[in-house]
């Protein structure tokens, strides 16, 4: 089939939320609509369970199931929809940030009672930086929660959104009767105990003055709905698809994922308005999805759970052209040709070998150590995809090798774990000591455990007092030399050999910035 038809069918997105807002439940309902799974409970939640006895053993368990949930594809209304999994746990935010580089749009799930939570704020910030189009789903309307208008205000102030409600709730919790779908002008009634598959009953009401409204929801609720919809029409903008696509306007839906209520309305709107695979920026030029030649980049690497088999799966986002099995492609960083005999596609929890994949698709490539996150594959052109930076870690520790006889294994293990993006490694210039930087404390346990189990290397950690790692840029060579000399003690290299300034505190960073105004300090490796 032609490439342009295939591109027109694809919608690749991620769900962004704070843990427990309902991401897994929503994903599952979406897959049920697509017929990709047959029953509830098929998608294993890949979150750290609240009552896990040991967090990091739980992570190992999660790692086992997260290959299956990394990409979940389904078909709906003749579209091929790819959902990329985004860990909600804050210690894994960097994983999520990187996955968000591979999506074309996002759905933000918010718990009606809890409102906008911190992890949602962090992840939305990353999406906003990239102007990712976002749709908001306010979940758990079957429970008591915040007033709808207050929530919209909160979403606007905390997330910097311009909201555009496309559905509006009628009551909440015990009194929840359903939503009025402003997008399709119909009343969707909530029937939680119905025997049918869905808890929805749909009544088309083009005109809210129709007395059918009173008959179905009662006088008081009908009156309230009319007044609220009037406010919405006056105060909130109507749907402007261009503004949504440019990240300037965010449609909002209300529903209850667990009851499969309001999900179909959102999905139908998503299918209508969400972008097809978008052009991607590289350092060299913009890559359009409909270009003839294949290009793609690796945004995630998943190590094998079995230590005897060191192979890993590299997840490749296809950006242009058609990816074909058993075809030689150019590995830009390694400057070598490489081909794949078993590239894998994901349909819900099922994996299968693919012969061809199109822009917007994700394929899993079996890898014996060739790939790092951010690597590009092309038909020969030297392209470096942008937007897959390292982020400044928040926690730092010195690594201490407990078994010098295993130094080689340790170095290999550290290299491979860093390629996977588990953490970042910095080598202090003045002492040659190695510092591991992570987003969350859990990773230190994971690294220690995996080094021991997979590489036979033992490490300990020592505390190091650091606040941030900043990547350095400069224009004036002489001033750069002067900076390097004066701040030698605070400088390190990342695994790519980039110079990094290790700031002990916010104050010392501020001082360094003031004393060296000609040097650029950046919180991501892309500046
Ligand atoms: P997450 O992936 O975002 O972390 O959230 P998840 O879907 O696992 O949902 C978190 C909890 O919220 C689950 O309950 C889930 O059943 C519940 N939930 C999701 N959607 C709704 C909804 O629309 N209404 C209500 N009332 N609850 C909802 P749990 O008790 O933590 O887990 P479980 O034992 O039910 O799996």
Coordinates of C-alpha atoms in Angstrom, one line a residue, residues 44 83 120 284 299 467:
X44 CA -0.8 -5.4 33.4
X83 CA 0.0 3.9 22.3
X120 CA 1.4 15.5 35.5
X284 CA 21.0 18.8 9.8
X299 CA 14.2 6.2 22.0
X467 CA 22.7 19.9 43.3

